[in-house]
mmCIF file of C-alpha atoms in Angstrom:
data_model
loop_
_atom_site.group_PDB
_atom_site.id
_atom_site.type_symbol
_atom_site.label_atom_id
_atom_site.label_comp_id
_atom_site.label_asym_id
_atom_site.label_seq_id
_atom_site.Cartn_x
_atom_site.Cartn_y
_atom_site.Cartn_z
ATOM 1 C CA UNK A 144 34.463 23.230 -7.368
ATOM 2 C CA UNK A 145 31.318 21.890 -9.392
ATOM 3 C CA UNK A 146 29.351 18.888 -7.326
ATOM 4 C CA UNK A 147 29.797 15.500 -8.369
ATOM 5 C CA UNK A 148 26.460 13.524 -9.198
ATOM 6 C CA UNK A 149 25.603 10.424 -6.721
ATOM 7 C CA UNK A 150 26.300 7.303 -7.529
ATOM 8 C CA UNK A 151 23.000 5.720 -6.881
ATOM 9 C CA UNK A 152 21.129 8.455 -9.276
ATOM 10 C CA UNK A 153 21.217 6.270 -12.325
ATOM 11 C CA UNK A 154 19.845 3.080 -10.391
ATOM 12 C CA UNK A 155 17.284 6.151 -9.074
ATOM 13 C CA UNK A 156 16.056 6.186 -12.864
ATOM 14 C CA UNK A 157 15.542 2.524 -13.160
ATOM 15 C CA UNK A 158 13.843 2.488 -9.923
ATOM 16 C CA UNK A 159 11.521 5.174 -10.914
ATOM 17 C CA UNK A 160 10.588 3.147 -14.192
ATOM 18 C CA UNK A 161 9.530 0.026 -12.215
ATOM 19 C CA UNK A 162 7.834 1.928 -9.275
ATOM 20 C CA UNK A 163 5.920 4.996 -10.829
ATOM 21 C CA UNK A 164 4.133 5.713 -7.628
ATOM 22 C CA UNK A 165 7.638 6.893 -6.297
ATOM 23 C CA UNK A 166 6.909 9.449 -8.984
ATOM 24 C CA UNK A 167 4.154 10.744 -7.205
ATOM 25 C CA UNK A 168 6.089 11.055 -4.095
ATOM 26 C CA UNK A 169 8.487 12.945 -5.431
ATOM 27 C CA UNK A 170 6.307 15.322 -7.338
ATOM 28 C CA UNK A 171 4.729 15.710 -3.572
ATOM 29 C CA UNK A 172 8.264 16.920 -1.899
ATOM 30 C CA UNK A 173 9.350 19.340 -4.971
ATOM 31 C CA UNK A 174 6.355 21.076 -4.374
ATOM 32 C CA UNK A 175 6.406 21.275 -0.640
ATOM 33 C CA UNK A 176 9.659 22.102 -0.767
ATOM 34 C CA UNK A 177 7.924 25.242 -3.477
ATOM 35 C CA UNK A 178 5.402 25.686 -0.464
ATOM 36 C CA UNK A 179 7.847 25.245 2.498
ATOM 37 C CA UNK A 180 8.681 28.735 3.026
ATOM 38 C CA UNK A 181 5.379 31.036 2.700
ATOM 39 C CA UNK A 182 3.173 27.935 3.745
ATOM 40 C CA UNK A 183 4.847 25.676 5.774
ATOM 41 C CA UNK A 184 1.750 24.414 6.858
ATOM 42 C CA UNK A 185 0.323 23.191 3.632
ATOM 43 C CA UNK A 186 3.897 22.409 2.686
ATOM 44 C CA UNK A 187 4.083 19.751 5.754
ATOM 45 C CA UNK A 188 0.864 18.004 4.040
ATOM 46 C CA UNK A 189 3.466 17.191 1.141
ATOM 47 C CA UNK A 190 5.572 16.173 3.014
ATOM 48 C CA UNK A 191 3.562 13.722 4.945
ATOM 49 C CA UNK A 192 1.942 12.839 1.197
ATOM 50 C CA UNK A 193 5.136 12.290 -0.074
ATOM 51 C CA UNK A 194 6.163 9.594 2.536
ATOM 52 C CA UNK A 195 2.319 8.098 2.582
ATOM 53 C CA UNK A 196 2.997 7.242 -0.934
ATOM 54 C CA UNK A 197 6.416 5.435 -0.313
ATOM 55 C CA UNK A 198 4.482 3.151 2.503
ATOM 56 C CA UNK A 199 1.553 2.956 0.770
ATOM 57 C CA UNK A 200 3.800 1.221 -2.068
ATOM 58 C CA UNK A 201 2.610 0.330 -5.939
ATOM 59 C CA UNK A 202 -1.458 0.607 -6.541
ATOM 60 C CA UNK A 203 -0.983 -2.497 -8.846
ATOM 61 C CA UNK A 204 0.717 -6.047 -7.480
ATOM 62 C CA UNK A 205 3.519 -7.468 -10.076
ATOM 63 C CA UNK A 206 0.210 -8.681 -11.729
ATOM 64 C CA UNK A 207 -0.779 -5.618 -12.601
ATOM 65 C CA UNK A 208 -3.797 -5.798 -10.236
ATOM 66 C CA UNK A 209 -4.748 -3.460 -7.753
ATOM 67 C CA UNK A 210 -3.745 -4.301 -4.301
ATOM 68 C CA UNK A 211 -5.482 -3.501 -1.241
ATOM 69 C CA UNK A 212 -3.482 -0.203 0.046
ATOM 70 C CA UNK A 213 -3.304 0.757 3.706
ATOM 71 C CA UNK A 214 -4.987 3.558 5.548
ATOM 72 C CA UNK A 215 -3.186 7.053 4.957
ATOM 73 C CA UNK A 216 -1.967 7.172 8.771
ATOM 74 C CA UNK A 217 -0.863 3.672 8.638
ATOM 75 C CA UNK A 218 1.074 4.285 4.956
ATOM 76 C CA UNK A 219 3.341 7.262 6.377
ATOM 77 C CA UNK A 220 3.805 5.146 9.533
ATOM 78 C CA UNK A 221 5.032 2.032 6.805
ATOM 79 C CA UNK A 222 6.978 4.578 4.885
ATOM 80 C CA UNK A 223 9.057 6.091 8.214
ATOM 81 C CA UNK A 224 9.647 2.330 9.644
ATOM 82 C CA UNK A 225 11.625 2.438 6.314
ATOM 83 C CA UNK A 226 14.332 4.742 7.992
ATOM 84 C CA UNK A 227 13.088 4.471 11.463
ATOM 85 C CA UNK A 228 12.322 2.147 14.254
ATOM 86 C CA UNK A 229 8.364 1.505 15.023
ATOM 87 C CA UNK A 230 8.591 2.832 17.885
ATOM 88 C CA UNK A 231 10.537 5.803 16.337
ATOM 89 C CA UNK A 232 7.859 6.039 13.913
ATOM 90 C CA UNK A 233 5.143 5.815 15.958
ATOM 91 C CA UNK A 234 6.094 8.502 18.128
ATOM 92 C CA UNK A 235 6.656 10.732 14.849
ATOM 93 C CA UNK A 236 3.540 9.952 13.408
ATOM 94 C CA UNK A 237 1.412 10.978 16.544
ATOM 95 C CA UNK A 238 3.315 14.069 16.557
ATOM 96 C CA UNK A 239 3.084 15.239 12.616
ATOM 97 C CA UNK A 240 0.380 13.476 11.258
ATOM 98 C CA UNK A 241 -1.938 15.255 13.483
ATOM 99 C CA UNK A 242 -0.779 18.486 12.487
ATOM 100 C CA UNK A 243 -1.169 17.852 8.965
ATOM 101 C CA UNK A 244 -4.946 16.135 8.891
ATOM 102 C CA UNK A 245 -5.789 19.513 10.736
ATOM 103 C CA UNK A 246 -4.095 21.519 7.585
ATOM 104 C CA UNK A 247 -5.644 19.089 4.955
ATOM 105 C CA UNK A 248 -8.997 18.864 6.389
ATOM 106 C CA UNK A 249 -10.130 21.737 8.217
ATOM 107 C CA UNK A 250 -7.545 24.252 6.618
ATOM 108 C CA UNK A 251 -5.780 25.192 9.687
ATOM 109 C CA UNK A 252 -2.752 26.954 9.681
ATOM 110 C CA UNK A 253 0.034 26.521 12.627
ATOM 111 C CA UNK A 254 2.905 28.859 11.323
ATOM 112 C CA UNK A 255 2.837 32.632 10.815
ATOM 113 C CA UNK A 256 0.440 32.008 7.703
ATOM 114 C CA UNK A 257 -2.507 32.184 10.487
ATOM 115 C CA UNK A 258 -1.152 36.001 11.430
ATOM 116 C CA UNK A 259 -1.311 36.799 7.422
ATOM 117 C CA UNK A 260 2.672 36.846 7.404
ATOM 118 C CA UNK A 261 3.195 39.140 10.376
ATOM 119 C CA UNK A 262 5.863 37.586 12.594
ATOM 120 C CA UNK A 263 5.130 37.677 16.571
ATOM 121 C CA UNK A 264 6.988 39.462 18.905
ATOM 122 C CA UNK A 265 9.948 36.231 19.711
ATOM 123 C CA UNK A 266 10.398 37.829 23.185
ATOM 124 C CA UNK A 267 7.661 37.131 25.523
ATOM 125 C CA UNK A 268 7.789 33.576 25.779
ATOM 126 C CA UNK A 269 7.006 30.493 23.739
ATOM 127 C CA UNK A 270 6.290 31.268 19.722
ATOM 128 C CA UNK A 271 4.018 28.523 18.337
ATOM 129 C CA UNK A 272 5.077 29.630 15.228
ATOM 130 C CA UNK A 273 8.614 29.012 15.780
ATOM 131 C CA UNK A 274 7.879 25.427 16.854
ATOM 132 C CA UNK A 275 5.995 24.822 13.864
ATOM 133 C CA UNK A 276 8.554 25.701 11.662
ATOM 134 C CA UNK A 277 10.439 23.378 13.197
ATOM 135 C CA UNK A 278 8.607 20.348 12.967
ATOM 136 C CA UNK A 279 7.608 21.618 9.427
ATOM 137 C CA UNK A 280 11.818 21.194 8.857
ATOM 138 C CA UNK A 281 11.889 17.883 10.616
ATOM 139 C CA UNK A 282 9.352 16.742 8.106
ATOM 140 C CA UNK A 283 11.401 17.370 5.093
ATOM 141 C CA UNK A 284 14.312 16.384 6.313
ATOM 142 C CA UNK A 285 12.591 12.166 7.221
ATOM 143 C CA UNK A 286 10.465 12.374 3.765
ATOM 144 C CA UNK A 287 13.804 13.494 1.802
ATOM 145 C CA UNK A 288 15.568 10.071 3.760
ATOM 146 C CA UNK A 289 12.417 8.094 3.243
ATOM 147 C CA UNK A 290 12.295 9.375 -0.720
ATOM 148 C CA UNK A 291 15.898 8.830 -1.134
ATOM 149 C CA UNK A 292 15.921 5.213 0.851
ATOM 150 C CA UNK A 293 13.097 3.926 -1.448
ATOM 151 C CA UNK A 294 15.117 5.216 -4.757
ATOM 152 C CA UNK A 295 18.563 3.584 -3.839
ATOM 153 C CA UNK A 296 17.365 0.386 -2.477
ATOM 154 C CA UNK A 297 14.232 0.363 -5.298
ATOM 155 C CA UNK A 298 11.597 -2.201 -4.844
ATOM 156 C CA UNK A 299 12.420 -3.616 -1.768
ATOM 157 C CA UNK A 300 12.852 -0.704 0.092
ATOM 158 C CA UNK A 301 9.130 -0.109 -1.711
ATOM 159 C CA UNK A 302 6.018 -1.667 1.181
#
């Protein structure tokens, strides 16, 4: 059987057209989701950048003027609280956001990009790695629900 298109994609479109940062955000996720495989680590900073964007709202006010815009941390923290409690999102934000100023701003890697590809051996205990990839999923999965919250609920959904 073919798949049936959402409901909520056409009001997606309109959304798009008044918000244009959600844009942005979504050009973020597609290409983490490019990355997510061979570089989860850099992937996860699209991830993250996708949701920043979403609670770091429009650059311009309805008057077309910029508007003071929150501090990157504080942004993805605004964009979980979207789908999340605060405390929720608080407790995800000191876990991931961490992990992805590392990647951004020193370059380092916390998957099996750091071991040039080469998987470890799984069997003698705890795999770093492993965990990473993990989180790595965890973080598409919230900015894919954060991404698809702020296109079916549209501006107010938008901080």
């Amino acid at each position: 059987k073919g798949r049936t298109v959402p409901a909520w994609l056409n009001q997606a479109w309109s959304t798009l057209d008044k918000l244009p940062h959600l844009e942005v955000a979504l050009g973020s996720f597609y290409e983490a989701i490019q990355l997510s495989v061979l570089h989860p680590s850099f992937a996860t900073v699209g991830f993250v950048a996708a949701v920043e964007c979403v609670g770091a709202g429009p650059a311009n006010n309805t008057a077309g003027k910029i508007k003071d815009r929150p501090h990157a941390r504080a942004a993805f923290s605004a964009g979980l609280q979207a789908v999340a409690s605060e405390d929720a999102a608080k407790k995800l934000t000191s876990v991931l956001y961490g992990r992805r100023s590392s990647t951004a701003h020193t370059g380092k890697l916390h998957a099996n990009e750091r071991r040039f590809g080469i998987w470890p051996n799984i069997y003698f205990g705890p795999n770093p790695s492993t965990e990473f990839y993990q989180e790595s999923s965890r973080m598409r999965q919230l900015s894919r629900i954060v991404l698809a919250n702020a296109l079916i609920k549209g501006p107010a959904a938008s901080c």
